[in-house]
């Protein structure tokens, strides 16, 4: 494998740094200072700047106005976004667009992709299932109108001739549910297949209940009661949901890496200025050792991230399926970002808890990223299952 970034990938990262340079973490709404949701919606001004810089359409082909880049480029941009706590559905919308492009029908692609790439609409994905622990695709049932609920074999739903799909179930903690124009909802058919339904906001049979994340952002419990979705808006291709979930998980790892890098930089700067007994605390062995341990965490997070992103982008074979590399990356991201922010709080002392200093915001976002799409333990279990099915050596 070659982890050297291409000129196009480097250009995307440079463009992202330019856009995010104008975002001040101090101005990000603080969950510690706000009762309820920190804001009604995401940062629309930043969203517009990302669209103007062509960063929303990175993964789209040229026919949809995109750059035709890959998961590695997206992760480079997400890494920069997390350093400033960018309040935009960049990961969810980008991943949903990529899945629609790869697996959706012609009408679905033509009606949504170009508009989403220009930032005219935003997409989200329901990823947390009913409780936040069980697989998301098991939280909603899908059947085609006129078929037996127990079999679910009434056609592929790949085109208008397949009839409408009827969805029932609950998805919890859907990011940007109140702001996204469409939510991609995974569901399970009676014959144990996963499908993806593209559900417009306000659609009949859809109800939302407000939920608040640790970051203070407004999430939504999405309840579907006999929601009827046109067949052309349901993706039935094998592997579509698994591929989308892997891309979302890897993107979350990129956000965790960027956040951790920024927090360690803040801690290094503080420790170099803060003096005790006439010396900067950075010169104390105990402080230096803790900072070094967190640096090692970040480097492990980085190498496992690029391995996972490369497997998704290239489709290259490996000893384990790509989901194994994604699981390893998420294990390191979940545990590493938690250790980084905890050490930062410790080394900052009481100053780290000061609401006039941005570290507490990073801590809240780190906890959200740690648990998003499954904590480390869930991915360790998944990795164990893969190792059992694919013995090494």
PDB file of C-alpha atoms in Angstrom, residues 38-238:
ATOM      1  CA  UNK A  38     -27.241  24.801  21.587  1.00  0.00           C
ATOM      2  CA  UNK A  39     -28.762  25.986  18.307  1.00  0.00           C
ATOM      3  CA  UNK A  40     -31.767  25.450  16.073  1.00  0.00           C
ATOM      4  CA  UNK A  41     -29.739  24.144  13.148  1.00  0.00           C
ATOM      5  CA  UNK A  42     -26.280  23.728  11.712  1.00  0.00           C
ATOM      6  CA  UNK A  43     -23.936  26.498  10.563  1.00  0.00           C
ATOM      7  CA  UNK A  44     -25.520  27.482   7.242  1.00  0.00           C
ATOM      8  CA  UNK A  45     -22.906  30.151   6.497  1.00  0.00           C
ATOM      9  CA  UNK A  46     -20.103  27.592   6.838  1.00  0.00           C
ATOM     10  CA  UNK A  47     -22.132  25.142   4.750  1.00  0.00           C
ATOM     11  CA  UNK A  48     -22.315  27.717   1.963  1.00  0.00           C
ATOM     12  CA  UNK A  49     -18.553  28.293   2.094  1.00  0.00           C
ATOM     13  CA  UNK A  50     -17.925  24.554   1.878  1.00  0.00           C
ATOM     14  CA  UNK A  51     -20.192  24.392  -1.163  1.00  0.00           C
ATOM     15  CA  UNK A  52     -18.396  27.320  -2.805  1.00  0.00           C
ATOM     16  CA  UNK A  53     -15.071  25.536  -2.258  1.00  0.00           C
ATOM     17  CA  UNK A  54     -16.497  22.351  -3.867  1.00  0.00           C
ATOM     18  CA  UNK A  55     -15.925  20.421  -0.654  1.00  0.00           C
ATOM     19  CA  UNK A  56     -19.459  19.058  -0.421  1.00  0.00           C
ATOM     20  CA  UNK A  57     -19.158  17.269  -3.755  1.00  0.00           C
ATOM     21  CA  UNK A  58     -15.737  15.680  -3.281  1.00  0.00           C
ATOM     22  CA  UNK A  59     -16.932  12.118  -3.804  1.00  0.00           C
ATOM     23  CA  UNK A  60     -19.312  12.832  -6.680  1.00  0.00           C
ATOM     24  CA  UNK A  61     -18.445  12.097 -10.286  1.00  0.00           C
ATOM     25  CA  UNK A  62     -18.026  14.927 -12.766  1.00  0.00           C
ATOM     26  CA  UNK A  63     -21.490  14.348 -14.241  1.00  0.00           C
ATOM     27  CA  UNK A  64     -22.931  15.484 -10.896  1.00  0.00           C
ATOM     28  CA  UNK A  65     -20.539  18.408 -10.536  1.00  0.00           C
ATOM     29  CA  UNK A  66     -18.065  16.614  -8.275  1.00  0.00           C
ATOM     30  CA  UNK A  67     -14.336  16.034  -8.133  1.00  0.00           C
ATOM     31  CA  UNK A  68     -14.496  12.246  -8.274  1.00  0.00           C
ATOM     32  CA  UNK A  69     -12.259  11.799  -5.226  1.00  0.00           C
ATOM     33  CA  UNK A  70     -12.333   9.008  -2.668  1.00  0.00           C
ATOM     34  CA  UNK A  71     -12.736   8.187   1.016  1.00  0.00           C
ATOM     35  CA  UNK A  72      -9.173   9.263   1.766  1.00  0.00           C
ATOM     36  CA  UNK A  73      -9.858  12.791   0.498  1.00  0.00           C
ATOM     37  CA  UNK A  74     -13.067  12.976   2.511  1.00  0.00           C
ATOM     38  CA  UNK A  75     -11.248  11.889   5.665  1.00  0.00           C
ATOM     39  CA  UNK A  76      -8.588  14.557   5.136  1.00  0.00           C
ATOM     40  CA  UNK A  77     -11.326  17.203   5.022  1.00  0.00           C
ATOM     41  CA  UNK A  78     -13.192  15.741   8.015  1.00  0.00           C
ATOM     42  CA  UNK A  79      -9.948  15.760   9.988  1.00  0.00           C
ATOM     43  CA  UNK A  80      -9.678  19.515   9.451  1.00  0.00           C
ATOM     44  CA  UNK A  81     -13.353  20.087  10.262  1.00  0.00           C
ATOM     45  CA  UNK A  82     -13.043  18.474  13.684  1.00  0.00           C
ATOM     46  CA  UNK A  83     -10.120  20.671  14.676  1.00  0.00           C
ATOM     47  CA  UNK A  84     -12.503  23.651  14.755  1.00  0.00           C
ATOM     48  CA  UNK A  85     -15.657  21.737  15.821  1.00  0.00           C
ATOM     49  CA  UNK A  86     -17.410  22.534  12.550  1.00  0.00           C
ATOM     50  CA  UNK A  87     -21.183  22.327  13.070  1.00  0.00           C
ATOM     51  CA  UNK A  88     -22.180  20.945   9.677  1.00  0.00           C
ATOM     52  CA  UNK A  89     -23.436  17.547   8.439  1.00  0.00           C
ATOM     53  CA  UNK A  90     -20.380  17.141   6.221  1.00  0.00           C
ATOM     54  CA  UNK A  91     -19.804  13.478   7.051  1.00  0.00           C
ATOM     55  CA  UNK A  92     -23.426  12.375   6.869  1.00  0.00           C
ATOM     56  CA  UNK A  93     -24.271  14.234   3.668  1.00  0.00           C
ATOM     57  CA  UNK A  94     -21.054  13.240   1.880  1.00  0.00           C
ATOM     58  CA  UNK A  95     -21.389   9.575   2.814  1.00  0.00           C
ATOM     59  CA  UNK A  96     -25.058   9.471   1.834  1.00  0.00           C
ATOM     60  CA  UNK A  97     -24.256  11.030  -1.548  1.00  0.00           C
ATOM     61  CA  UNK A  98     -21.505   8.475  -2.130  1.00  0.00           C
ATOM     62  CA  UNK A  99     -23.861   5.599  -1.349  1.00  0.00           C
ATOM     63  CA  UNK A 100     -26.598   6.970  -3.619  1.00  0.00           C
ATOM     64  CA  UNK A 101     -24.079   7.378  -6.414  1.00  0.00           C
ATOM     65  CA  UNK A 102     -22.670   3.875  -6.001  1.00  0.00           C
ATOM     66  CA  UNK A 103     -25.892   1.965  -5.417  1.00  0.00           C
ATOM     67  CA  UNK A 104     -28.906   4.166  -6.234  1.00  0.00           C
ATOM     68  CA  UNK A 105     -31.004   4.130  -9.375  1.00  0.00           C
ATOM     69  CA  UNK A 106     -30.673   6.722 -12.173  1.00  0.00           C
ATOM     70  CA  UNK A 107     -33.724   8.742 -11.123  1.00  0.00           C
ATOM     71  CA  UNK A 108     -32.591   8.937  -7.504  1.00  0.00           C
ATOM     72  CA  UNK A 109     -29.109  10.027  -8.505  1.00  0.00           C
ATOM     73  CA  UNK A 110     -30.288  12.648 -10.972  1.00  0.00           C
ATOM     74  CA  UNK A 111     -32.843  14.137  -8.579  1.00  0.00           C
ATOM     75  CA  UNK A 112     -30.588  14.512  -5.541  1.00  0.00           C
ATOM     76  CA  UNK A 113     -26.851  14.316  -6.145  1.00  0.00           C
ATOM     77  CA  UNK A 114     -26.130  17.538  -8.041  1.00  0.00           C
ATOM     78  CA  UNK A 115     -28.308  19.573  -5.663  1.00  0.00           C
ATOM     79  CA  UNK A 116     -26.670  18.012  -2.603  1.00  0.00           C
ATOM     80  CA  UNK A 117     -23.208  18.640  -4.039  1.00  0.00           C
ATOM     81  CA  UNK A 118     -24.061  22.328  -4.454  1.00  0.00           C
ATOM     82  CA  UNK A 119     -25.267  22.522  -0.861  1.00  0.00           C
ATOM     83  CA  UNK A 120     -28.866  23.238  -1.864  1.00  0.00           C
ATOM     84  CA  UNK A 121     -30.041  20.270   0.189  1.00  0.00           C
ATOM     85  CA  UNK A 122     -28.497  18.331   3.071  1.00  0.00           C
ATOM     86  CA  UNK A 123     -28.635  14.593   3.706  1.00  0.00           C
ATOM     87  CA  UNK A 124     -28.321  12.594   6.896  1.00  0.00           C
ATOM     88  CA  UNK A 125     -28.242   8.912   7.821  1.00  0.00           C
ATOM     89  CA  UNK A 126     -30.009   7.027  10.614  1.00  0.00           C
ATOM     90  CA  UNK A 127     -27.231   4.915  12.085  1.00  0.00           C
ATOM     91  CA  UNK A 128     -28.057   4.166  15.724  1.00  0.00           C
ATOM     92  CA  UNK A 129     -30.983   1.766  15.598  1.00  0.00           C
ATOM     93  CA  UNK A 130     -33.730   1.811  18.182  1.00  0.00           C
ATOM     94  CA  UNK A 131     -31.561   2.002  21.306  1.00  0.00           C
ATOM     95  CA  UNK A 132     -28.111   3.047  20.118  1.00  0.00           C
ATOM     96  CA  UNK A 133     -26.744  -0.459  20.688  1.00  0.00           C
ATOM     97  CA  UNK A 134     -28.492  -2.866  18.307  1.00  0.00           C
ATOM     98  CA  UNK A 135     -27.704  -2.786  14.558  1.00  0.00           C
ATOM     99  CA  UNK A 136     -29.484   0.096  12.845  1.00  0.00           C
ATOM    100  CA  UNK A 137     -30.883  -2.013  10.009  1.00  0.00           C
ATOM    101  CA  UNK A 138     -32.828  -4.159  12.503  1.00  0.00           C
ATOM    102  CA  UNK A 139     -34.725  -1.203  13.969  1.00  0.00           C
ATOM    103  CA  UNK A 140     -36.981  -0.694  10.938  1.00  0.00           C
ATOM    104  CA  UNK A 141     -38.907  -3.281   8.943  1.00  0.00           C
ATOM    105  CA  UNK A 142     -39.495  -2.854   5.224  1.00  0.00           C
ATOM    106  CA  UNK A 143     -41.988  -4.640   3.010  1.00  0.00           C
ATOM    107  CA  UNK A 144     -43.311  -3.942  -0.428  1.00  0.00           C
ATOM    108  CA  UNK A 145     -46.963  -3.079  -0.714  1.00  0.00           C
ATOM    109  CA  UNK A 146     -49.066  -6.129  -1.439  1.00  0.00           C
ATOM    110  CA  UNK A 147     -46.521  -8.698  -0.215  1.00  0.00           C
ATOM    111  CA  UNK A 148     -46.610 -11.062   2.713  1.00  0.00           C
ATOM    112  CA  UNK A 149     -44.965  -9.376   5.716  1.00  0.00           C
ATOM    113  CA  UNK A 150     -43.274 -12.606   6.702  1.00  0.00           C
ATOM    114  CA  UNK A 151     -41.503 -13.187   3.417  1.00  0.00           C
ATOM    115  CA  UNK A 152     -40.663  -9.734   2.090  1.00  0.00           C
ATOM    116  CA  UNK A 153     -39.954 -11.210  -1.328  1.00  0.00           C
ATOM    117  CA  UNK A 154     -42.230  -9.037  -3.410  1.00  0.00           C
ATOM    118  CA  UNK A 155     -39.575  -7.718  -5.753  1.00  0.00           C
ATOM    119  CA  UNK A 156     -36.347  -5.785  -5.675  1.00  0.00           C
ATOM    120  CA  UNK A 157     -37.727  -2.268  -5.351  1.00  0.00           C
ATOM    121  CA  UNK A 158     -35.131  -1.135  -7.844  1.00  0.00           C
ATOM    122  CA  UNK A 159     -37.596   0.700 -10.073  1.00  0.00           C
ATOM    123  CA  UNK A 160     -41.108   2.068 -10.312  1.00  0.00           C
ATOM    124  CA  UNK A 161     -42.535  -1.320 -11.261  1.00  0.00           C
ATOM    125  CA  UNK A 162     -41.715  -2.776  -7.823  1.00  0.00           C
ATOM    126  CA  UNK A 163     -44.466  -0.973  -5.929  1.00  0.00           C
ATOM    127  CA  UNK A 164     -44.157   1.167  -2.816  1.00  0.00           C
ATOM    128  CA  UNK A 165     -42.244   0.114   0.254  1.00  0.00           C
ATOM    129  CA  UNK A 166     -43.836   0.367   3.699  1.00  0.00           C
ATOM    130  CA  UNK A 167     -41.531   1.155   6.623  1.00  0.00           C
ATOM    131  CA  UNK A 168     -42.238   0.705  10.337  1.00  0.00           C
ATOM    132  CA  UNK A 169     -39.889   1.214  13.268  1.00  0.00           C
ATOM    133  CA  UNK A 170     -37.812   3.684  15.256  1.00  0.00           C
ATOM    134  CA  UNK A 171     -34.325   5.081  14.724  1.00  0.00           C
ATOM    135  CA  UNK A 172     -32.826   6.964  17.656  1.00  0.00           C
ATOM    136  CA  UNK A 173     -30.292   9.797  17.744  1.00  0.00           C
ATOM    137  CA  UNK A 174     -30.457  10.675  14.054  1.00  0.00           C
ATOM    138  CA  UNK A 175     -27.935  13.500  13.469  1.00  0.00           C
ATOM    139  CA  UNK A 176     -29.289  16.718  11.980  1.00  0.00           C
ATOM    140  CA  UNK A 177     -32.741  15.104  11.712  1.00  0.00           C
ATOM    141  CA  UNK A 178     -34.500  18.471  11.991  1.00  0.00           C
ATOM    142  CA  UNK A 179     -32.278  20.099   9.356  1.00  0.00           C
ATOM    143  CA  UNK A 180     -31.616  17.432   6.731  1.00  0.00           C
ATOM    144  CA  UNK A 181     -33.880  17.489   3.702  1.00  0.00           C
ATOM    145  CA  UNK A 182     -33.577  13.712   3.365  1.00  0.00           C
ATOM    146  CA  UNK A 183     -32.602  10.949   5.783  1.00  0.00           C
ATOM    147  CA  UNK A 184     -31.233   7.646   4.526  1.00  0.00           C
ATOM    148  CA  UNK A 185     -32.862   4.969   6.686  1.00  0.00           C
ATOM    149  CA  UNK A 186     -31.547   1.381   6.777  1.00  0.00           C
ATOM    150  CA  UNK A 187     -34.242  -1.259   7.162  1.00  0.00           C
ATOM    151  CA  UNK A 188     -34.638  -5.031   7.116  1.00  0.00           C
ATOM    152  CA  UNK A 189     -36.929  -7.053   4.888  1.00  0.00           C
ATOM    153  CA  UNK A 190     -38.786 -10.198   5.834  1.00  0.00           C
ATOM    154  CA  UNK A 191     -36.254 -12.342   3.981  1.00  0.00           C
ATOM    155  CA  UNK A 192     -33.387 -10.812   5.972  1.00  0.00           C
ATOM    156  CA  UNK A 193     -32.064  -8.339   3.403  1.00  0.00           C
ATOM    157  CA  UNK A 194     -30.927  -4.797   4.198  1.00  0.00           C
ATOM    158  CA  UNK A 195     -32.331  -1.910   2.155  1.00  0.00           C
ATOM    159  CA  UNK A 196     -31.805   1.856   2.272  1.00  0.00           C
ATOM    160  CA  UNK A 197     -34.824   4.146   2.050  1.00  0.00           C
ATOM    161  CA  UNK A 198     -34.333   7.815   1.162  1.00  0.00           C
ATOM    162  CA  UNK A 199     -36.963   9.551   3.284  1.00  0.00           C
ATOM    163  CA  UNK A 200     -37.797  13.252   2.815  1.00  0.00           C
ATOM    164  CA  UNK A 201     -38.294  15.429   5.876  1.00  0.00           C
ATOM    165  CA  UNK A 202     -41.943  15.842   6.769  1.00  0.00           C
ATOM    166  CA  UNK A 203     -42.994  12.774   4.801  1.00  0.00           C
ATOM    167  CA  UNK A 204     -46.346  11.250   5.750  1.00  0.00           C
ATOM    168  CA  UNK A 205     -45.943   8.561   8.387  1.00  0.00           C
ATOM    169  CA  UNK A 206     -42.763  10.140   9.787  1.00  0.00           C
ATOM    170  CA  UNK A 207     -42.559  11.718  13.249  1.00  0.00           C
ATOM    171  CA  UNK A 208     -39.640  13.331  15.059  1.00  0.00           C
ATOM    172  CA  UNK A 209     -38.967  13.690  18.778  1.00  0.00           C
ATOM    173  CA  UNK A 210     -36.154  15.960  19.976  1.00  0.00           C
ATOM    174  CA  UNK A 211     -33.048  14.472  21.545  1.00  0.00           C
ATOM    175  CA  UNK A 212     -29.907  16.291  22.696  1.00  0.00           C
ATOM    176  CA  UNK A 213     -26.373  14.956  22.239  1.00  0.00           C
ATOM    177  CA  UNK A 214     -23.430  15.463  24.599  1.00  0.00           C
ATOM    178  CA  UNK A 215     -22.293  18.247  22.269  1.00  0.00           C
ATOM    179  CA  UNK A 216     -25.598  20.029  22.798  1.00  0.00           C
ATOM    180  CA  UNK A 217     -26.650  19.466  19.204  1.00  0.00           C
ATOM    181  CA  UNK A 218     -30.235  18.682  18.344  1.00  0.00           C
ATOM    182  CA  UNK A 219     -30.740  15.070  17.326  1.00  0.00           C
ATOM    183  CA  UNK A 220     -34.007  13.364  16.473  1.00  0.00           C
ATOM    184  CA  UNK A 221     -35.791  10.143  17.275  1.00  0.00           C
ATOM    185  CA  UNK A 222     -37.236   9.150  13.924  1.00  0.00           C
ATOM    186  CA  UNK A 223     -40.445   7.153  14.151  1.00  0.00           C
ATOM    187  CA  UNK A 224     -41.884   5.532  11.039  1.00  0.00           C
ATOM    188  CA  UNK A 225     -45.473   4.304  11.089  1.00  0.00           C
ATOM    189  CA  UNK A 226     -46.535   2.710   7.807  1.00  0.00           C
ATOM    190  CA  UNK A 227     -44.438   5.267   5.935  1.00  0.00           C
ATOM    191  CA  UNK A 228     -44.871   4.610   2.229  1.00  0.00           C
ATOM    192  CA  UNK A 229     -41.734   5.190   0.150  1.00  0.00           C
ATOM    193  CA  UNK A 230     -41.693   4.987  -3.676  1.00  0.00           C
ATOM    194  CA  UNK A 231     -39.750   1.998  -4.980  1.00  0.00           C
ATOM    195  CA  UNK A 232     -37.353   4.269  -6.854  1.00  0.00           C
ATOM    196  CA  UNK A 233     -36.302   5.851  -3.540  1.00  0.00           C
ATOM    197  CA  UNK A 234     -35.318   2.534  -1.959  1.00  0.00           C
ATOM    198  CA  UNK A 235     -31.894   0.997  -2.585  1.00  0.00           C
ATOM    199  CA  UNK A 236     -31.933  -2.796  -2.480  1.00  0.00           C
ATOM    200  CA  UNK A 237     -28.449  -3.561  -3.806  1.00  0.00           C
ATOM    201  CA  UNK A 238     -26.466  -6.094  -1.792  1.00  0.00           C
TER     202      UNK A 238
END
